[in-house]
Structure formats: C-alpha cells, structure tokens
mmCIF file of C-alpha atoms in Angstrom:
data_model
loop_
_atom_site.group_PDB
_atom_site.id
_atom_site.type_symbol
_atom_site.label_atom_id
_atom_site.label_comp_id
_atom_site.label_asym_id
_atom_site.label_seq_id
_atom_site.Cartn_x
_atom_site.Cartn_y
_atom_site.Cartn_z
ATOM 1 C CA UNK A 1065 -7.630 13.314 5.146
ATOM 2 C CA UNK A 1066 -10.943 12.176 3.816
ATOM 3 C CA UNK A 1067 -10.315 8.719 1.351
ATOM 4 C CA UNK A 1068 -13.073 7.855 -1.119
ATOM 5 C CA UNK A 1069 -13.531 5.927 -5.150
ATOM 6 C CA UNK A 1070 -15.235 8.402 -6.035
ATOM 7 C CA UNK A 1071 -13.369 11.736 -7.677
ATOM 8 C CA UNK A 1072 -16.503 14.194 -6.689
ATOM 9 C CA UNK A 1073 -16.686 15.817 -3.147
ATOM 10 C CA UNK A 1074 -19.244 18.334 -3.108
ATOM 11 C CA UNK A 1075 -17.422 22.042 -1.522
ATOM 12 C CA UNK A 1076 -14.083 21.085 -1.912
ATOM 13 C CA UNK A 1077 -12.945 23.808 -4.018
ATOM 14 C CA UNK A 1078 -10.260 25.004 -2.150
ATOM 15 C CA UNK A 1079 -9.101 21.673 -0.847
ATOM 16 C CA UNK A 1080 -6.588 19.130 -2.942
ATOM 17 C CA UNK A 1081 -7.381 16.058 -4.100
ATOM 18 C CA UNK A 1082 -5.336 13.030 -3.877
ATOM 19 C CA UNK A 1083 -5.086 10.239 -6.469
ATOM 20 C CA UNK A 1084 -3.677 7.129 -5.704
ATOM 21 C CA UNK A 1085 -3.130 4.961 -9.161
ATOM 22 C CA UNK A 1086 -1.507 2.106 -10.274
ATOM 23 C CA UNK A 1087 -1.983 -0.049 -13.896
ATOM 24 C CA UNK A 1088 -0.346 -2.616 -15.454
ATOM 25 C CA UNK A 1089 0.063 -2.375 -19.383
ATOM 26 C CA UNK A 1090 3.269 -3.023 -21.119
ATOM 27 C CA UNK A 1091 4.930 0.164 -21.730
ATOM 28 C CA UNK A 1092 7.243 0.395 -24.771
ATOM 29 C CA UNK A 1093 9.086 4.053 -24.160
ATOM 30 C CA UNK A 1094 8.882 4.696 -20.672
ATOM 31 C CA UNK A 1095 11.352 7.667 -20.764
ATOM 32 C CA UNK A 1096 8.790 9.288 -23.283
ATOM 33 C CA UNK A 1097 5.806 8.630 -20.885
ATOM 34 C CA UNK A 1098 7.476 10.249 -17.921
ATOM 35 C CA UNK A 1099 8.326 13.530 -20.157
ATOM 36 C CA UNK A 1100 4.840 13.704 -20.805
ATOM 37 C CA UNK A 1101 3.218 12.584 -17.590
ATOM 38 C CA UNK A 1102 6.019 15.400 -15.819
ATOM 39 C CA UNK A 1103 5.017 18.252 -18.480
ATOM 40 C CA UNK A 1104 0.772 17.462 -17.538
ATOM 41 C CA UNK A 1105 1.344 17.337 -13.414
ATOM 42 C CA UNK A 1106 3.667 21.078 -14.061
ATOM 43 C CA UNK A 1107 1.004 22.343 -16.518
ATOM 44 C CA UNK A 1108 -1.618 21.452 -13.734
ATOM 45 C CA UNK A 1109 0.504 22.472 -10.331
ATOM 46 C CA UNK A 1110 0.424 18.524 -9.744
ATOM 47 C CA UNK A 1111 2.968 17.044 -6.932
ATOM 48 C CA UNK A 1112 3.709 14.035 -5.637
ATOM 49 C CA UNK A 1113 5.434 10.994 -6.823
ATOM 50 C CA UNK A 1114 4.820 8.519 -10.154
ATOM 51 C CA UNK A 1115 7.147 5.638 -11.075
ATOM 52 C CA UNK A 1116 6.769 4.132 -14.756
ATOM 53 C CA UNK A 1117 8.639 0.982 -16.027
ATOM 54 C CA UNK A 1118 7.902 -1.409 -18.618
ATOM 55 C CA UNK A 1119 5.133 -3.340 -16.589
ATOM 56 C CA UNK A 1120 3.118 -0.065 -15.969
ATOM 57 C CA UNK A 1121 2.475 3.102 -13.889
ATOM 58 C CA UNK A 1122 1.957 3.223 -9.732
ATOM 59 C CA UNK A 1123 2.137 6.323 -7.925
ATOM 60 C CA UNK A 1124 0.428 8.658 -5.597
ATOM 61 C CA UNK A 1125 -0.392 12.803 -7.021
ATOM 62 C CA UNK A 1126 -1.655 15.582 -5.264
ATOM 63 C CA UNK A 1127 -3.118 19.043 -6.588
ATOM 64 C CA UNK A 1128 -6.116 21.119 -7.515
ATOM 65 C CA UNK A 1129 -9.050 18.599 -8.977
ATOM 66 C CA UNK A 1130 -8.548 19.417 -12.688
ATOM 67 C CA UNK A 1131 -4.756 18.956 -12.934
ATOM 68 C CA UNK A 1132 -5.143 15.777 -11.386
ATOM 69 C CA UNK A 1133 -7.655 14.771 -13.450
ATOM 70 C CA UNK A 1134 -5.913 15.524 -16.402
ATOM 71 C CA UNK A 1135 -2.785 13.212 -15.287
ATOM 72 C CA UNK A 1136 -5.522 10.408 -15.127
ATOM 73 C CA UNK A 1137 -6.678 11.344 -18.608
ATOM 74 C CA UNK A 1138 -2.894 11.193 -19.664
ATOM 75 C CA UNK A 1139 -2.955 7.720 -17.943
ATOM 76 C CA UNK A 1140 -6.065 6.330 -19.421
ATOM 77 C CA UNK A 1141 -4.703 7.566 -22.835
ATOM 78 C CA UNK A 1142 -1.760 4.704 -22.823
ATOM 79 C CA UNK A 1143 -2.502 1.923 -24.260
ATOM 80 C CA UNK A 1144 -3.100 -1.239 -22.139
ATOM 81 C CA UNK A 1145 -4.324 1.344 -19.124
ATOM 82 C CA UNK A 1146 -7.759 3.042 -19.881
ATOM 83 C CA UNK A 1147 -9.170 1.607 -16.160
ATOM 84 C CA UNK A 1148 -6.668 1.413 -14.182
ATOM 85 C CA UNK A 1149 -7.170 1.079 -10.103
ATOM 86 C CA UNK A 1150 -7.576 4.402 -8.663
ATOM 87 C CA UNK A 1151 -8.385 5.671 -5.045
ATOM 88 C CA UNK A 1152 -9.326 8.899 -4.492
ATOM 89 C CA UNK A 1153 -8.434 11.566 -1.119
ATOM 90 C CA UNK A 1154 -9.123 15.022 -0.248
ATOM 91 C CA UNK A 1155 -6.663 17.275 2.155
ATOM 92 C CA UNK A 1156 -6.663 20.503 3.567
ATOM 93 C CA UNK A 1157 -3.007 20.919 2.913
ATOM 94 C CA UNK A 1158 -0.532 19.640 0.024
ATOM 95 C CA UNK A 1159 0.553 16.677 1.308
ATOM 96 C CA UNK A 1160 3.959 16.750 -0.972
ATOM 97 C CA UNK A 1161 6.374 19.270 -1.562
ATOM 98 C CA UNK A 1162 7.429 18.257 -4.860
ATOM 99 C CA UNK A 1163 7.102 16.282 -8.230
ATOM 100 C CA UNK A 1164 8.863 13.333 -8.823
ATOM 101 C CA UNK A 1165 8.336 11.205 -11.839
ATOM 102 C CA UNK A 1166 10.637 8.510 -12.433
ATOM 103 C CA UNK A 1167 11.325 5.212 -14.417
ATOM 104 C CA UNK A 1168 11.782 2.242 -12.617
ATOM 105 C CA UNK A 1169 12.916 -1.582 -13.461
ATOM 106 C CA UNK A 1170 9.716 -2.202 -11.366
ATOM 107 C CA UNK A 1171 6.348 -0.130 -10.518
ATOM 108 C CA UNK A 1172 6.756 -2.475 -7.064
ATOM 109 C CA UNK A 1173 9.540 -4.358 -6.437
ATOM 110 C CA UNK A 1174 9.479 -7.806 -5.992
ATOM 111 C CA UNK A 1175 13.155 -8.498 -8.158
ATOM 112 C CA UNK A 1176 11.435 -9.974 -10.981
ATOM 113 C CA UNK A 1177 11.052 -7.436 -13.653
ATOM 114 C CA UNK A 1178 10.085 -10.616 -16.320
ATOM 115 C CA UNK A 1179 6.814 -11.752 -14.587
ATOM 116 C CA UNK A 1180 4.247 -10.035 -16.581
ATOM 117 C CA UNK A 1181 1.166 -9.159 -14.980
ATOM 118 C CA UNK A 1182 -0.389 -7.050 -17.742
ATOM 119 C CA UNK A 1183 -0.722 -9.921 -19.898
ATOM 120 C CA UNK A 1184 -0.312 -12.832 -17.423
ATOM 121 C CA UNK A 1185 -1.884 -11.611 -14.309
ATOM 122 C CA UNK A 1186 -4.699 -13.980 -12.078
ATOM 123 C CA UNK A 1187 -8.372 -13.168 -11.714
ATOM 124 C CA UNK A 1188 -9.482 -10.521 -10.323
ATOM 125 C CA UNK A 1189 -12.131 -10.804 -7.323
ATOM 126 C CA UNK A 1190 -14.770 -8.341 -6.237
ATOM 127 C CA UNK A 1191 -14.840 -7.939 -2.855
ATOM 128 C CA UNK A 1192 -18.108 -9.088 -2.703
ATOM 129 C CA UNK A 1193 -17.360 -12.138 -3.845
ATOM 130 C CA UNK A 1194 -14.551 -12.892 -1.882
ATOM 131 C CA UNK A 1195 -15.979 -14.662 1.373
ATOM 132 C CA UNK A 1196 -17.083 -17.321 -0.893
ATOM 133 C CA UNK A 1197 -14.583 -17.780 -2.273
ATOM 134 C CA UNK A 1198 -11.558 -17.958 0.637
ATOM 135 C CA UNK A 1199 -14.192 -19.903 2.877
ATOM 136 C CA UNK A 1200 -14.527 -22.501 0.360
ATOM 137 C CA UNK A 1201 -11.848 -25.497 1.820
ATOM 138 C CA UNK A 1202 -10.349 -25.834 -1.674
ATOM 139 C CA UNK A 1203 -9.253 -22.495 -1.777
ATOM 140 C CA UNK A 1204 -5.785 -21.464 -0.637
ATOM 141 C CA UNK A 1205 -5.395 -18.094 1.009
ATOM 142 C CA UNK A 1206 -2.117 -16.188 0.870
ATOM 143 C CA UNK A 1207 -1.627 -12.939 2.287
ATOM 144 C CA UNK A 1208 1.474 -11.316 -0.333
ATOM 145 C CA UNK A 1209 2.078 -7.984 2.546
ATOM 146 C CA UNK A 1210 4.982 -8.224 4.963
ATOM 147 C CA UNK A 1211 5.106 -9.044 8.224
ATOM 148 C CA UNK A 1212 4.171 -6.333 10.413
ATOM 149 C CA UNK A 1213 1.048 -5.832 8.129
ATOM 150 C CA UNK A 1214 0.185 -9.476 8.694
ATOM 151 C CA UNK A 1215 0.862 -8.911 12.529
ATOM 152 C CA UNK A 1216 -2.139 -6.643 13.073
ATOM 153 C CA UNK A 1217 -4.511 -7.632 10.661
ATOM 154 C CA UNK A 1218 -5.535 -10.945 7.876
ATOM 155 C CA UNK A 1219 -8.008 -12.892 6.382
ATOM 156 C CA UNK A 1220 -9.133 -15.726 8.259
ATOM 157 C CA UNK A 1221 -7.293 -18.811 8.017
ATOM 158 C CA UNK A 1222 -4.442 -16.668 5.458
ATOM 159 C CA UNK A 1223 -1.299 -18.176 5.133
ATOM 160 C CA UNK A 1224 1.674 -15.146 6.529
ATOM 161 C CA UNK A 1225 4.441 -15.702 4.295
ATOM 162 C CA UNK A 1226 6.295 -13.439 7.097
ATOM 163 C CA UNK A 1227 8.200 -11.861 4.729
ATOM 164 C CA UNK A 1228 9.864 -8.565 5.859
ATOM 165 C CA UNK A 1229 9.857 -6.973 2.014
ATOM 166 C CA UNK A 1230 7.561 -7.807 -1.318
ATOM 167 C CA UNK A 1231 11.249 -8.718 -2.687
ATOM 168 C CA UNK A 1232 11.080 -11.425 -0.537
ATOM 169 C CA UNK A 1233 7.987 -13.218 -1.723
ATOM 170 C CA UNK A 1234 9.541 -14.896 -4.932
ATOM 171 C CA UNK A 1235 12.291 -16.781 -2.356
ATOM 172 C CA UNK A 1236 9.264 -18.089 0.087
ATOM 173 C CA UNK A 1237 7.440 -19.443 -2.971
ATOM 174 C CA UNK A 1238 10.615 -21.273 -4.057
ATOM 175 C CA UNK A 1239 11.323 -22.516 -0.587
ATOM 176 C CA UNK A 1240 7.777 -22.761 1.106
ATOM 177 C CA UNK A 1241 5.119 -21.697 -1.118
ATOM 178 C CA UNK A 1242 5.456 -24.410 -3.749
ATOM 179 C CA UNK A 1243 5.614 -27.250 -1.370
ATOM 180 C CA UNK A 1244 2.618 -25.882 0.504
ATOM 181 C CA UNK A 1245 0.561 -26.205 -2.712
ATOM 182 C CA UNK A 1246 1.963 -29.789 -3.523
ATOM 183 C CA UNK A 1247 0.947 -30.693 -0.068
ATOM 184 C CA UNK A 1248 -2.885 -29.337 0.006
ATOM 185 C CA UNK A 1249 -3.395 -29.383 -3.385
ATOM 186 C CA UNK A 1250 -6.072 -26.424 -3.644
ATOM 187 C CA UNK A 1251 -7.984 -26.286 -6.554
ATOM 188 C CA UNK A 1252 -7.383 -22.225 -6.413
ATOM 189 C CA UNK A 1253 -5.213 -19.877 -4.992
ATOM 190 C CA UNK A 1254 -6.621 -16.990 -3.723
ATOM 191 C CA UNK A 1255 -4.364 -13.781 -2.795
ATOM 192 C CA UNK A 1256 -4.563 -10.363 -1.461
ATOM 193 C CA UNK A 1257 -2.675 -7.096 0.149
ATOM 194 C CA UNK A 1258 -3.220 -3.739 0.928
ATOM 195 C CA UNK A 1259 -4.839 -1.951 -2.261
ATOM 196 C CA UNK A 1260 -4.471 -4.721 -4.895
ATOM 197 C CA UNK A 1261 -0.729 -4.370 -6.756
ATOM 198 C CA UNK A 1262 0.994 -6.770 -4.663
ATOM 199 C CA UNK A 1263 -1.394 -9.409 -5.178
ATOM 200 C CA UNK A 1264 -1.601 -8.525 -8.807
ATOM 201 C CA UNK A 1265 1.567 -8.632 -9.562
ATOM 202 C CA UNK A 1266 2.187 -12.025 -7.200
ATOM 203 C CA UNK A 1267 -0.425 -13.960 -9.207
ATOM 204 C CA UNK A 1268 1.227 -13.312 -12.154
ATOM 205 C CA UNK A 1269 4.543 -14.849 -10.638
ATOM 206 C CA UNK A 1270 2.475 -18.097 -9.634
ATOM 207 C CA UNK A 1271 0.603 -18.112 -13.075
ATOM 208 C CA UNK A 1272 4.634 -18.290 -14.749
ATOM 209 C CA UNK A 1273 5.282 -20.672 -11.870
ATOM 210 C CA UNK A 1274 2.731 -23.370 -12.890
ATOM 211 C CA UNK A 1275 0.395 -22.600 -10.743
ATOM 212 C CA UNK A 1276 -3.486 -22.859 -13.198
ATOM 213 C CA UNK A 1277 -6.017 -21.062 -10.967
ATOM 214 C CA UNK A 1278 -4.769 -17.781 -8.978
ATOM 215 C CA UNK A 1279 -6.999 -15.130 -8.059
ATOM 216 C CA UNK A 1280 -6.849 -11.829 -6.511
ATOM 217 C CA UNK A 1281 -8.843 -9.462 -4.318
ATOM 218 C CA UNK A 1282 -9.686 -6.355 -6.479
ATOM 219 C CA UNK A 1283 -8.644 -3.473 -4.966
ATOM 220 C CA UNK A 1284 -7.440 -5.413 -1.572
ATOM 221 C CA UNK A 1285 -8.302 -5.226 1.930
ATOM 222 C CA UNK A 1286 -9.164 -1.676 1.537
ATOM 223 C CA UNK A 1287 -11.958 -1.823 -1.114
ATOM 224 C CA UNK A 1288 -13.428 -5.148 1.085
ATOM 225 C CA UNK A 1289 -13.557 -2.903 4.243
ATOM 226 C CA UNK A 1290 -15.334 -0.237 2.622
ATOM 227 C CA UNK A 1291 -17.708 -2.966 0.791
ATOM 228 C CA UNK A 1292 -18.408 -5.490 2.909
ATOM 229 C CA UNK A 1293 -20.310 -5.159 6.121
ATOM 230 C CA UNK A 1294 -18.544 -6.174 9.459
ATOM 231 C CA UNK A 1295 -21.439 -8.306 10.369
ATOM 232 C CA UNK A 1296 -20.278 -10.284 7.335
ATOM 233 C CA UNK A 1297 -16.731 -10.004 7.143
ATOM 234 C CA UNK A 1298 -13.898 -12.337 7.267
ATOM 235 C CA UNK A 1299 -11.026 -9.837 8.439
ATOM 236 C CA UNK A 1300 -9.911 -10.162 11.651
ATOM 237 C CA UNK A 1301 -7.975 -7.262 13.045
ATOM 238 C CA UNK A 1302 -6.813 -3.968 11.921
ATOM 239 C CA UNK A 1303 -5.153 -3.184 7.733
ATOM 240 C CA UNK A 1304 -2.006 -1.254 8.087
ATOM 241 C CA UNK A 1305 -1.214 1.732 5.684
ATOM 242 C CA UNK A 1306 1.149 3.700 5.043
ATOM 243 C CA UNK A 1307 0.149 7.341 5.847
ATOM 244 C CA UNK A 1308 -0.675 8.384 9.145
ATOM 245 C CA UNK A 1309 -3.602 6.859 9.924
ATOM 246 C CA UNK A 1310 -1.265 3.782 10.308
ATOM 247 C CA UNK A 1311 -3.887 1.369 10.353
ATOM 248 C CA UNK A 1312 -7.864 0.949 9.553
ATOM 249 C CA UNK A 1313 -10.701 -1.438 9.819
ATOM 250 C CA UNK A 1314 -14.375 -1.263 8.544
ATOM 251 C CA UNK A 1315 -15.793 1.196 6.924
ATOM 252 C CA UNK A 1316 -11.907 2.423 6.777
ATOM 253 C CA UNK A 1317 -12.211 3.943 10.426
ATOM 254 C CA UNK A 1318 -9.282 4.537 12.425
ATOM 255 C CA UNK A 1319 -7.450 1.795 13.944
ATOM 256 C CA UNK A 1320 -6.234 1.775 17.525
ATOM 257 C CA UNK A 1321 -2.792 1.548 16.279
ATOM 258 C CA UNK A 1322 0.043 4.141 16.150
ATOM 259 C CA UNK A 1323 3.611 4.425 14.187
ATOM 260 C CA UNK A 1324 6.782 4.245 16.227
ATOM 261 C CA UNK A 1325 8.797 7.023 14.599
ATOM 262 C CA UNK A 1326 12.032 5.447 15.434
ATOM 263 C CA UNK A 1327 11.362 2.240 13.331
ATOM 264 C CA UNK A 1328 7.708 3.031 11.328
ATOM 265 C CA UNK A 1329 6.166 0.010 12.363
ATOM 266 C CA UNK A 1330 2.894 -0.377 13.851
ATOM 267 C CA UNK A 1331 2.442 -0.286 17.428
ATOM 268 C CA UNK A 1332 -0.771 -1.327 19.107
ATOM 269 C CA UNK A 1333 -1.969 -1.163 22.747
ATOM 270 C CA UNK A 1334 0.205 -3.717 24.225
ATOM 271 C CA UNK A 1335 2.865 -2.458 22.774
ATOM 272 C CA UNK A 1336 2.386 1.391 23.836
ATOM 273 C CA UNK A 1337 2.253 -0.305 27.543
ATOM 274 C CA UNK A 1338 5.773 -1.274 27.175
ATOM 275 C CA UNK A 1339 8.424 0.976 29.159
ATOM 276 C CA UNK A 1340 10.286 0.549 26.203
ATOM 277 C CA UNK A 1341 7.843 2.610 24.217
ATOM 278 C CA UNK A 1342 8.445 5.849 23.881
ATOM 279 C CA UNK A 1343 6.210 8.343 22.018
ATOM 280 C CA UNK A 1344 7.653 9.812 19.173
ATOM 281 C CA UNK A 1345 11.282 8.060 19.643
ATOM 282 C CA UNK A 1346 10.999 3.993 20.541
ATOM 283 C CA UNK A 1347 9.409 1.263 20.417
ATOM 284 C CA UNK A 1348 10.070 -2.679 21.937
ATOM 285 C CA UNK A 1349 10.821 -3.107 18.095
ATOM 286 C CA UNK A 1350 13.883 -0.883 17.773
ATOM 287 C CA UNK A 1351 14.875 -0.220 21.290
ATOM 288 C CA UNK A 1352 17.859 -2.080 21.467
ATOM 289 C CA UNK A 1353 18.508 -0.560 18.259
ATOM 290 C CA UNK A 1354 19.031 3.449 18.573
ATOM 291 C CA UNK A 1355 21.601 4.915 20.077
ATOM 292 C CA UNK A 1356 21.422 7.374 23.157
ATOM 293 C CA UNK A 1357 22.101 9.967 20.265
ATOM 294 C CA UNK A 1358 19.139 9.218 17.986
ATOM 295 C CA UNK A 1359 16.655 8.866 20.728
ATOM 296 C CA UNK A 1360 17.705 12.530 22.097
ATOM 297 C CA UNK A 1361 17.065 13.345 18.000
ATOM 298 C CA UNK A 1362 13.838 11.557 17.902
ATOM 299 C CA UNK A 1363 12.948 13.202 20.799
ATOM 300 C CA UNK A 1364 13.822 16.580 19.729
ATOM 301 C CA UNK A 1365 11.901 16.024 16.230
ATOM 302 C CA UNK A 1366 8.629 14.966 18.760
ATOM 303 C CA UNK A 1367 9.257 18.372 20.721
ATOM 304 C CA UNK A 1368 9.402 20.284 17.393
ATOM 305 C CA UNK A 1369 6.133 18.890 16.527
ATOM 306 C CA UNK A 1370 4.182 19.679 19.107
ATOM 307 C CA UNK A 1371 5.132 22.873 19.214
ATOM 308 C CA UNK A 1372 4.010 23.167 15.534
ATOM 309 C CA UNK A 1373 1.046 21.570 16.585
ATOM 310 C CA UNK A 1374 0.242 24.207 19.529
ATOM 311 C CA UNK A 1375 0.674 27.049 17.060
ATOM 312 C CA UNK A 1376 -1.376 25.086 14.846
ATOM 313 C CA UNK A 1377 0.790 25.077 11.902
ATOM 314 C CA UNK A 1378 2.156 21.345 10.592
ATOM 315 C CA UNK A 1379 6.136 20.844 11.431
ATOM 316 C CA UNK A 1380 8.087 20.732 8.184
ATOM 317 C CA UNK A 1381 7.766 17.416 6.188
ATOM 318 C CA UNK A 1382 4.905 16.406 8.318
ATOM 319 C CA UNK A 1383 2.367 17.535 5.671
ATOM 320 C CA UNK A 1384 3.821 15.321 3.102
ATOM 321 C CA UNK A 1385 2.916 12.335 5.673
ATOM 322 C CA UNK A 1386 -0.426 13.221 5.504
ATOM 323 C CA UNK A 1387 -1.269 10.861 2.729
ATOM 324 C CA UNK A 1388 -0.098 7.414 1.225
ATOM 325 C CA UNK A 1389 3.485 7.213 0.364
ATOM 326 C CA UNK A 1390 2.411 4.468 -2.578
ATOM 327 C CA UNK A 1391 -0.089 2.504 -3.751
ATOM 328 C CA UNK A 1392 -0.353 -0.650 -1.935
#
C-alpha cells in the first residue's frame, strides 16, 4: 500500500483508493447522516468502516476513486466539516470486506463525550512550524498516544503519559497532568499523536480544563515525517500505526519493527532476539499470557498464511489488514 495527501495517482485505474478521514463539527441528527453516508458508499461499491456521533465523523473507506470521492463530497457537504483531515492510500486489493457505518457516543473514545473540540478545540500547528515551537523551553510537550506507541518512537523531550488506552488520558490529567503544569508553568502546551484526532480532541479537554494556550500538531507525526526533513527533525525513533506496516519513520519508510500477532504490539529487534518471540504466535509481551492451546492456534493461523502467501493469494482477513484500521 502506497499512502499519499494527495487524491490523484497517475495509472491507478484498476487499483482502490483508500481514504482515511476524520472532522469535528457538531452533528445534530447523526442517525440521518449515517443513512445517507451508508446509501453514497452502496451507490459507489464503497467499504470499510465510518463512525458518526455528535462531535463529528472518523473513519477509514475503501473503493473505486469516484465512489470514494463522492463520500468526501457527502462529508464536506455537512455543515461544520467542508475541510476536514484526510489521508489518502492506494491498494492492489480491497482491503475490507464490508461496510460498516455506525453512530457512536464518541468518533474516538476518550469517555468524555461533553468536551467539544469542534467549537473548543486548541491551535492547530503546521508541521513546519512545530520544531520551533516544542524546542522553545516554555513550551510543554505531551505525547496523547499510548504506551507502546510512545515506546518506539516521540518527540524530543515529550512527556509519555504511559497510558495503555486514549480513555485513559482524562484520569492522568486529573492525577498527573495538572500538577505537572502547576509545577513548570509553560506558557503553552503543545500536543501531538499519530494523525492528529487524539491531540485534537485532547486540547479541547485541557482548553475546558483551564488550561489558556494548547496547541496541536496538524495532521500528527505522520504529516511531520512526510514534511520535515530528517536532517531537521526532532523525532527520535520509529511512529507506530496501525496497519501492517506497524511502524514508520521519515519520509513514511518502513520501520524495522514488526507486530506480534498474539498481542498486536510492536516488536523491534531486541525483542525478535528473545526466545520468547515467536513469529506469528508470541512475543516477551504476552508469553506468559497464551495458553499451550492458543499458541498451537497462532501457529496454525502463521502456517495458513504462508501457504497463502506461496500460492500467492492473501489468507482470508489478511487483506482487510492491509490498511489503517482508524484514523489516528
């Protein structure tokens, strides 16, 4: 899979395009938007999965160029949501095997379906704006992604909530993040994740919180590693995601991580040294946590696969693993 902003790629007729999207706007009859986004992605032979709620729209879509497009159209028709943040693929396969379009309490979850980040949201920050800004010393930097993403990859000097979920994030303000901003005092909080909604959606929370100055990286760590040059950058490491690349770094090439398929987390050289790792099955992660009986599964599903992969034909469900499950 080929990831890009742009929507054109020149010869890919008979390849599908992937849109990744996500926009806040307050939505006032979310049942009726789903009806209507469901009827467009049909009409168009559009898969893949959208979730709508009363903050907004986030999903990832699959499908021949034109019916995707005209979901986006649909999208940019709502009111509050003419730009929202898109990021645009291209595979050789459809990557899902069906449509799901569903309302939610939440587009992402963080448990606090009041915080209001179409109307109350921070700044946004280009990305090539945002060395100056995190290396200024009044500036503090918190990473909103969990743990494992944190793990492999951050900003330089980032504070790691260590958080294992995004629903998490609201308790570590309460208990650390608050006193961690009465004790530096920043003039600014700066935040960022993955592909922008976390952070989004977290500056809002400060911005009801008290907190006067929060920004946020526009379109996260992966529109700063396409942007900025590694000569000049202030990421250290490797940005997980959550397709099958597992992780990238500048210029979005392809980490030296891989995913442990008993647990999905990340696992990096040192890791795949382990005897506990197992390819396909294990990792030093979940070891101690899967029974003799799902290993022998796990290690059936890996034996499955490459077999498909011999034949060359993709092992059922793989295909729909070929892509982002979300927008991040």
């Amino acid at each position: 899979m080929t990831e890009t902003n742009s929507p054109d790629r020149m010869g890919a007729s008979t390849d599908i395009q992937v849109a990744a999207v996500y926009g806040f706007s307050r939505i006032s009859d979310p049942d009726a938007l789903r009806m209507t986004l469901e009827q467009v992605c049909r009409a168009g032979g559009v898969r893949g999965t959208l979730l709508i709620a009363h903050e907004g729209v986030n999903g990832t879509i699959a499908g021949p160029a034109a019916g995707v497009a005209a979901v986006l159209n649909r999208i940019r028709a709502q009111p509050g949501l003419a730009a929202p943040e898109i990021k645009y693929a291209w595979a050789e396969v459809m990557p899902f095997h069906r449509l799901k379009v569903r309302v939610k309490a939440e587009i992402v979850t963080m448990g606090r379906p009041n915080v209001d980040p179409a109307n109350a949201a921070g700044t946004y920050v280009a990305a090539e704006d945002w060395n100056d800004l995190i290396a200024d010393p009044d500036t503090l930097v918190i990473d909103t992604r969990n743990d494992y993403e944190g793990e492999i990859g951050a900003f330089a000097h980032a504070v790691q909530p260590n958080t294992s979920g995004f629903r998490d994030f609201p308790a570590w303000f309460e208990t650390e993040g608050r006193a961690l901003i009465a004790e530096r005092r920043p003039d600014r909080v700066a935040m960022y994740c993955t592909g922008g909604i976390r952070c989004e959606k977290a500056s809002a929370l400060l911005k009801a919180e008290g907190v006067d100055d929060v920004r946020h990286l526009h379109g996260g760590i992966l529109r700063y590693l396409e942007t900025v040059p590694e000569a000049e950058s202030l990421w250290r490491g490797e940005c997980f995601v959550f397709d099958e690349r597992v992780a990238v770094g500048h210029g979005l090439a392809l980490g030296d991580h891989v995913l442990c398929r008993g647990c999905r987390m990340p696992v990096g050289a040192e890791g795949r040294a382990s005897p506990r790792f197992v390819e396909g099955v294990c990792c030093d992660r979940c070891f101690e946590d899967r029974t003799p009986e799902q290993q022998a599964r796990y290690a059936e599903r890996r034996r499955q696969m490459e077999i498909a992969e011999r034949r060359g034909a993709a092992h059922i469900g793989e295909a729909a693993r070929q892509t982002a499950k979300r927008s991040l």
